[in-house]
DNA sequence: GTCTATAATTCGATAGAC
DNA sequence: GTCTATCGAATTATAGAC
């Protein structure tokens, strides 16, 4: 593996294990097997590394929901597609998705505000899907805010407990199980 | 307000806004209106403050689910009670609940391990409730792990989006809405 | 209880040789 | 591309006067 690749990978693991603030450039250098000063041959700053991780993932979530929003799917099919999107991105990038919900506070302005705007836009698009579903009668009449965040929360925390290797279900089965939960709850 | 009370309150707000690592003793002192050295007249260390917040809340969640577990409620009634417990504790202590899920990594050993064991025990008890419900037929047949964490995730993230003042629903209505979602999903 | 002063350490980042 | 050396700033915490 190239040093540049190893640097990115080890940094991601350290941010995941200890958090951005508790990870030092010296920690990163040690994992890669170089000196701290050499890290600056690859990146301008520690902030840059966090920025790349967060906005890289945020953009993929955002583009994903835009495609779903613009599709001709029914509201329920759109919800299924969002669940599928979340599972796919989380399984492919569990650490980055984890950073997305825990380390954005450490972005510097104006990037921090940009990040929050992006997240708000994502949530707004999801809310639109739920709203359309309620109005068309495909979904139950319920409070829009509660419905939006209840569904979002159940899929956003996937990263914290699901790993395909250790779980009793594979990603395909997980998608079915989670969709069933969101659509029908836990009662028979 | 007594200085000691103001110190606790302002520290909690700062930990919430910036995170534990990004909050300095000087920040805390400034909000309270004293010098940094004076903070040490009230607390032994910054770690102590985080420790108190996290274990104080963790204990309340733990005691709550123990009482629910030992009750004669049916599985569905126990789930409703856990939802109620989460809403009550989150509305009463939104910042502390937020720290519970975002700042535990910054506990020092052995407290960090103790915290994780407590959380695992809490999750285990909740899993037991779901398991009993599936076996009794009160709940749908579904993967135990997925069911446990799907429900837990939907209520654990309450702190990040719900505030009684700004929401269209009050805590009582929120409890009904969330219970309906967990039991029956979003479809009619 | 609150202050000033400061110890002791750590951190992000840079300079410049090779 | 990698190193040694180091700067300058920030941080937790303590000592001791008032």
Coordinates of C-alpha atoms (C1' of nucleotides) in Angstrom, one line a residue:
Chain A
X1 CA 0.0 0.0 0.0
X2 CA 1.2 3.5 -0.9
X3 CA 2.2 5.7 2.0
X4 CA -0.5 8.2 1.1
X5 CA -3.2 5.5 1.2
X6 CA -2.0 4.2 4.5
X7 CA -2.0 7.7 5.9
X8 CA -5.6 8.2 5.0
X9 CA -6.7 4.8 6.3
X10 CA -4.8 5.0 9.6
X11 CA -6.1 8.6 10.2
X12 CA -9.6 7.4 9.6
X13 CA -9.2 4.6 12.1
X14 CA -7.7 6.9 14.7
X15 CA -10.4 9.5 14.3
X16 CA -12.9 6.7 14.8
X17 CA -11.2 5.3 17.9
X18 CA -10.3 8.4 19.7
X19 CA -12.1 11.3 18.0
X20 CA -10.6 14.1 16.0
X21 CA -9.5 16.3 18.9
X22 CA -7.9 13.4 20.8
X23 CA -5.9 12.3 17.8
X24 CA -2.5 14.0 17.3
X25 CA -0.4 14.2 14.2
X26 CA 2.2 12.3 16.1
X27 CA -0.3 9.4 16.6
X28 CA -1.0 9.4 12.9
X29 CA 2.7 9.4 12.0
X30 CA 3.4 6.5 14.4
X31 CA 0.7 4.3 12.8
X32 CA 2.0 5.0 9.3
X33 CA 5.6 4.5 10.4
X34 CA 6.9 8.0 9.6
X35 CA 7.8 11.1 11.6
X36 CA 5.1 13.7 12.4
X37 CA 6.7 16.3 10.2
X38 CA 6.5 14.0 7.2
X39 CA 2.7 13.9 7.5
X40 CA 2.7 17.5 6.2
X41 CA 4.2 16.3 3.0
X42 CA 0.8 14.7 2.3
X43 CA -1.7 17.0 3.9
X44 CA -1.8 20.7 4.8
X45 CA -3.4 20.3 8.2
X46 CA -5.3 18.0 10.5
X47 CA -8.4 20.0 9.7
X48 CA -8.0 19.1 6.0
X49 CA -8.2 15.4 6.8
X50 CA -11.4 15.7 8.8
X51 CA -12.9 18.0 6.1
X52 CA -12.2 15.4 3.4
X53 CA -13.8 12.6 5.3
X54 CA -16.9 14.5 6.3
X55 CA -17.7 16.3 3.0
X56 CA -16.8 13.2 0.9
X57 CA -19.5 11.2 2.7
X58 CA -22.0 14.0 3.0
X59 CA -21.9 14.5 -0.7
X60 CA -22.6 10.8 -1.4
X61 CA -25.7 10.8 0.9
X62 CA -26.9 14.0 -0.6
X63 CA -26.5 12.9 -4.2
X64 CA -28.2 9.6 -3.3
X65 CA -31.3 11.2 -1.8
X66 CA -31.5 13.7 -4.8
X67 CA -31.7 10.8 -7.2
X68 CA -34.4 9.1 -5.1
X69 CA -36.3 12.3 -4.7
X70 CA -36.4 12.9 -8.5
X71 CA -37.4 9.3 -9.3
X72 CA -40.9 8.2 -10.2
X73 CA -41.0 5.8 -7.2
X74 CA -44.0 5.9 -4.8
X75 CA -43.4 7.3 -1.3
X76 CA -43.0 3.9 0.2
X77 CA -40.6 2.8 -2.6
X78 CA -38.6 6.0 -1.9
X79 CA -38.4 5.2 1.8
X80 CA -37.1 1.8 0.9
X81 CA -34.6 3.3 -1.4
X82 CA -33.3 5.6 1.4
X83 CA -33.0 2.7 3.7
X84 CA -31.0 0.8 1.0
X85 CA -28.8 3.9 0.4
X86 CA -28.0 4.2 4.1
X87 CA -27.2 0.5 4.5
X88 CA -25.0 0.5 1.4
X89 CA -23.0 3.6 2.4
X90 CA -22.7 2.5 6.0
X91 CA -21.5 -1.0 5.2
X92 CA -19.0 0.4 2.7
X93 CA -17.7 3.2 5.0
X94 CA -18.6 2.5 8.6
X95 CA -15.9 4.7 10.1
X96 CA -16.7 7.7 7.9
X97 CA -20.4 7.4 8.6
X98 CA -19.5 7.4 12.3
X99 CA -17.5 10.6 11.9
X100 CA -20.5 12.2 10.1
X101 CA -22.6 12.1 13.2
X102 CA -19.9 12.6 15.9
X103 CA -17.1 14.8 14.7
X104 CA -18.7 17.5 12.6
X105 CA -18.6 19.9 15.5
X106 CA -14.8 20.1 15.1
X107 CA -15.0 21.6 11.6
X108 CA -13.9 25.2 11.4
X109 CA -16.1 27.9 10.0
X110 CA -17.3 28.4 7.4
X111 CA -17.1 24.6 6.7
X112 CA -19.1 23.8 9.9
X113 CA -22.0 25.9 8.7
X114 CA -21.8 24.4 5.2
X115 CA -21.9 21.0 6.7
X116 CA -25.0 21.7 8.8
X117 CA -26.8 23.3 5.8
X118 CA -26.1 20.1 3.8
X119 CA -27.5 18.0 6.6
X120 CA -30.5 20.2 6.9
X121 CA -31.1 19.9 3.2
X122 CA -30.9 16.1 3.4
X123 CA -33.3 16.0 6.2
X124 CA -35.6 18.4 4.3
X125 CA -35.7 16.1 1.3
X126 CA -36.5 13.1 3.5
X127 CA -39.2 15.1 5.2
X128 CA -40.7 15.8 1.8
X129 CA -40.9 12.1 1.0
X130 CA -42.7 11.4 4.2
X131 CA -45.0 14.4 3.7
X132 CA -46.0 13.3 0.2
X133 CA -46.7 9.8 1.6
X134 CA -49.0 11.1 4.3
X135 CA -50.8 13.3 1.9
X136 CA -51.3 10.6 -0.7
X137 CA -52.6 8.2 2.0
X138 CA -49.7 5.7 1.5
X139 CA -48.5 6.5 5.0
X140 CA -50.4 6.8 8.2
X141 CA -51.4 10.2 9.5
X142 CA -48.8 11.2 12.0
X143 CA -46.7 14.1 13.1
X144 CA -44.3 15.0 10.2
X145 CA -41.4 15.9 12.5
X146 CA -41.7 12.8 14.6
X147 CA -42.1 10.5 11.6
X148 CA -39.1 12.1 9.8
X149 CA -36.7 11.8 12.7
X150 CA -37.9 8.5 14.0
X151 CA -37.2 6.9 10.7
X152 CA -33.9 8.8 10.1
X153 CA -32.7 7.9 13.6
X154 CA -33.3 4.2 13.2
X155 CA -31.1 4.1 10.0
X156 CA -28.5 6.7 11.0
X157 CA -27.2 4.7 13.9
X158 CA -26.5 1.6 11.9
X159 CA -22.8 2.3 12.0
X160 CA -22.7 2.0 15.8
X161 CA -24.0 -1.6 15.9
X162 CA -24.0 -3.3 12.5
X163 CA -21.1 -5.1 10.9
X164 CA -21.8 -7.7 8.3
X165 CA -19.2 -10.1 9.6
X166 CA -20.4 -10.2 13.1
X167 CA -24.1 -10.0 12.5
X168 CA -26.6 -12.8 12.1
X169 CA -28.0 -11.0 9.0
X170 CA -26.3 -10.0 5.8
X171 CA -26.9 -6.5 4.2
X172 CA -29.6 -7.8 2.0
X173 CA -31.5 -9.4 4.9
X174 CA -30.8 -6.3 7.0
X175 CA -32.5 -4.2 4.4
X176 CA -35.6 -6.3 4.5
X177 CA -35.7 -6.4 8.3
X178 CA -35.2 -2.7 8.6
X179 CA -37.8 -1.9 5.9
X180 CA -40.3 -4.1 7.6
X181 CA -39.6 -2.4 11.0
X182 CA -40.1 1.1 9.5
X183 CA -43.2 0.2 7.5
X184 CA -44.9 -2.1 10.0
X185 CA -43.2 -1.8 13.4
X186 CA -42.6 -4.6 15.8
X187 CA -46.1 -6.0 16.2
X188 CA -47.5 -8.8 14.1
Chain B
X1 CA -27.5 31.0 41.5
X2 CA -24.6 29.7 43.6
X3 CA -21.2 29.7 41.8
X4 CA -21.0 25.9 42.2
X5 CA -24.3 25.5 40.4
X6 CA -23.4 27.9 37.7
X7 CA -20.1 26.1 37.1
X8 CA -21.9 22.8 36.6
X9 CA -24.5 24.3 34.3
X10 CA -22.0 26.3 32.1
X11 CA -19.7 23.3 31.8
X12 CA -22.6 21.2 30.6
X13 CA -23.5 23.7 28.0
X14 CA -19.9 24.0 26.8
X15 CA -19.4 20.3 26.6
X16 CA -22.6 20.2 24.6
X17 CA -21.6 23.0 22.2
X18 CA -18.0 22.2 21.6
X19 CA -17.4 18.7 23.0
X20 CA -15.3 17.7 26.0
X21 CA -11.9 17.9 24.4
X22 CA -12.5 21.2 22.7
X23 CA -13.7 22.8 26.0
X24 CA -10.9 24.3 28.2
X25 CA -11.0 25.1 31.8
X26 CA -10.5 28.7 30.7
X27 CA -13.7 28.6 28.7
X28 CA -15.5 27.3 31.7
X29 CA -14.1 29.9 34.0
X30 CA -14.9 32.7 31.6
X31 CA -18.6 31.7 31.4
X32 CA -18.8 31.5 35.1
X33 CA -17.0 34.8 35.6
X34 CA -14.0 33.6 37.5
X35 CA -10.4 32.7 36.7
X36 CA -9.3 29.3 35.5
X37 CA -7.5 28.5 38.7
X38 CA -10.6 29.1 40.7
X39 CA -12.4 26.3 39.0
X40 CA -10.1 23.9 40.8
X41 CA -11.7 25.1 44.1
X42 CA -14.8 23.3 43.0
X43 CA -13.6 20.3 41.0
X44 CA -10.5 18.2 41.0
X45 CA -10.2 17.9 37.2
X46 CA -12.0 18.3 33.9
X47 CA -12.3 14.5 33.8
X48 CA -14.3 14.6 37.0
X49 CA -16.9 16.9 35.4
X50 CA -17.4 14.6 32.4
X51 CA -17.5 11.5 34.7
X52 CA -20.2 13.0 36.9
X53 CA -22.4 13.9 33.9
X54 CA -22.0 10.5 32.2
X55 CA -22.4 8.2 35.1
X56 CA -25.1 10.3 36.7
X57 CA -27.3 9.8 33.6
X58 CA -26.2 6.3 32.9
X59 CA -27.3 5.2 36.3
X60 CA -30.8 6.8 35.8
X61 CA -31.3 4.9 32.6
X62 CA -30.1 1.7 34.1
X63 CA -32.3 1.9 37.2
X64 CA -35.2 2.8 35.0
X65 CA -34.9 -0.3 32.8
X66 CA -34.3 -2.5 35.8
X67 CA -37.7 -1.5 37.3
X68 CA -39.4 -2.0 33.9
X69 CA -37.7 -5.4 33.5
X70 CA -38.8 -6.6 36.9
X71 CA -42.4 -5.4 36.5
X72 CA -45.4 -7.5 35.6
X73 CA -46.0 -5.6 32.4
X74 CA -46.4 -7.4 29.1
X75 CA -43.6 -7.1 26.6
X76 CA -45.5 -4.4 24.7
X77 CA -46.2 -2.5 27.8
X78 CA -42.5 -2.8 28.8
X79 CA -41.5 -1.3 25.4
X80 CA -43.9 1.6 26.0
X81 CA -42.4 2.1 29.4
X82 CA -38.9 2.2 27.9
X83 CA -40.0 4.8 25.4
X84 CA -41.6 6.8 28.2
X85 CA -38.4 6.6 30.3
X86 CA -36.3 7.8 27.4
X87 CA -38.5 10.7 26.6
X88 CA -38.7 11.8 30.2
X89 CA -35.0 11.6 30.8
X90 CA -34.2 13.3 27.5
X91 CA -36.6 16.1 28.0
X92 CA -35.4 16.7 31.6
X93 CA -31.6 16.5 30.6
X94 CA -31.2 17.0 26.9
X95 CA -27.5 18.0 27.1
X96 CA -26.5 15.2 29.4
X97 CA -28.2 12.6 27.2
X98 CA -26.3 14.1 24.3
X99 CA -23.0 13.6 26.1
X100 CA -24.0 10.1 26.8
X101 CA -23.8 9.1 23.2
X102 CA -21.0 11.4 21.9
X103 CA -18.4 12.0 24.7
X104 CA -18.0 8.7 26.5
X105 CA -14.9 8.0 24.4
X106 CA -13.1 10.6 26.4
X107 CA -13.5 8.9 29.7
X108 CA -10.2 7.5 31.1
X109 CA -9.8 3.9 32.0
X110 CA -11.1 2.2 33.9
X111 CA -14.1 4.4 33.8
X112 CA -14.5 4.1 30.1
X113 CA -14.8 0.3 30.3
X114 CA -17.2 0.6 33.2
X115 CA -19.3 2.9 31.1
X116 CA -19.4 0.5 28.2
X117 CA -20.3 -2.4 30.4
X118 CA -23.2 -0.4 31.8
X119 CA -24.4 0.4 28.3
X120 CA -24.1 -3.2 27.2
X121 CA -26.1 -4.3 30.3
X122 CA -28.8 -1.7 29.4
X123 CA -28.9 -3.0 25.8
X124 CA -29.0 -6.6 27.1
X125 CA -32.0 -5.9 29.2
X126 CA -33.8 -4.3 26.4
X127 CA -32.9 -7.2 24.1
X128 CA -34.5 -9.5 26.7
X129 CA -37.7 -7.6 26.6
X130 CA -37.8 -7.9 22.8
X131 CA -36.9 -11.5 22.9
X132 CA -39.7 -12.3 25.4
X133 CA -42.1 -10.5 23.2
X134 CA -41.2 -12.4 20.1
X135 CA -41.3 -15.8 21.9
X136 CA -44.7 -15.0 23.4
X137 CA -46.1 -14.0 20.0
X138 CA -46.8 -10.4 21.2
X139 CA -44.2 -9.2 18.7
X140 CA -43.5 -10.2 15.1
X141 CA -40.9 -12.7 14.3
X142 CA -37.8 -10.7 13.3
X143 CA -34.1 -10.7 13.9
X144 CA -33.5 -10.0 17.5
X145 CA -30.4 -7.8 17.0
X146 CA -32.0 -5.7 14.2
X147 CA -35.2 -5.2 16.3
X148 CA -33.3 -4.3 19.4
X149 CA -31.1 -1.7 17.8
X150 CA -33.8 -0.3 15.5
X151 CA -36.0 0.5 18.4
X152 CA -33.2 1.7 20.6
X153 CA -31.8 4.0 17.8
X154 CA -35.1 5.6 17.2
X155 CA -35.5 6.7 20.8
X156 CA -31.8 7.3 21.6
X157 CA -31.4 10.2 19.2
X158 CA -34.3 12.1 20.6
X159 CA -32.0 14.6 22.1
X160 CA -30.6 15.6 18.7
X161 CA -33.9 16.9 17.3
X162 CA -36.6 17.2 20.0
X163 CA -37.2 20.2 22.2
X164 CA -40.7 20.6 23.7
X165 CA -40.7 24.3 23.2
X166 CA -39.9 24.3 19.4
X167 CA -41.8 21.1 18.5
X168 CA -45.4 20.8 17.3
X169 CA -45.9 18.0 19.8
X170 CA -45.6 18.0 23.6
X171 CA -43.9 15.2 25.5
X172 CA -47.2 13.3 26.1
X173 CA -48.1 13.4 22.4
X174 CA -44.5 12.6 21.5
X175 CA -44.8 9.4 23.6
X176 CA -47.9 8.4 21.7
X177 CA -46.5 9.2 18.3
X178 CA -43.2 7.3 19.0
X179 CA -45.0 4.3 20.5
X180 CA -47.2 4.1 17.5
X181 CA -44.2 4.3 15.2
X182 CA -42.4 1.5 17.0
X183 CA -45.4 -0.7 17.3
X184 CA -47.0 -0.1 13.9
X185 CA -44.5 1.7 11.6
X186 CA -45.4 4.4 9.1
X187 CA -48.0 2.5 7.1
X188 CA -51.8 2.7 7.8
Chain C
dG1 C1' -13.0 31.7 47.6
dT2 C1' -10.5 34.1 44.5
dC3 C1' -6.5 35.8 42.6
dT4 C1' -1.6 36.1 40.2
dA5 C1' 2.1 33.5 38.6
dT6 C1' 3.9 29.7 36.7
dA7 C1' 5.3 24.8 36.3
dA8 C1' 5.2 21.0 33.1
dT9 C1' 3.6 19.1 29.2
dT10 C1' 1.7 18.7 24.7
dC11 C1' 0.3 20.1 20.2
dG12 C1' 0.1 21.8 15.3
dA13 C1' 3.0 23.4 12.1
dT14 C1' 7.5 25.1 9.9
dA15 C1' 12.6 25.4 8.4
dG16 C1' 16.0 23.5 6.2
dA17 C1' 19.4 19.5 5.4
dC18 C1' 19.8 15.3 2.9
Chain D
dG1 C1' 10.0 12.1 0.6
dT2 C1' 11.9 11.8 5.0
dC3 C1' 14.3 13.4 8.6
dT4 C1' 16.1 16.4 12.9
dA5 C1' 15.3 20.3 15.4
dT6 C1' 12.5 23.6 17.0
dC7 C1' 9.1 27.4 17.3
dG8 C1' 5.1 29.4 19.4
dA9 C1' 1.0 28.7 21.3
dA10 C1' -2.2 26.4 24.3
dT11 C1' -3.5 23.4 28.0
dT12 C1' -4.2 21.2 32.7
dA13 C1' -3.0 21.8 37.0
dT14 C1' -0.5 23.6 41.2
dA15 C1' 1.7 27.0 44.7
dG16 C1' 1.0 30.4 47.6
dA17 C1' -0.6 35.2 48.8
dC18 C1' -4.7 37.7 50.2

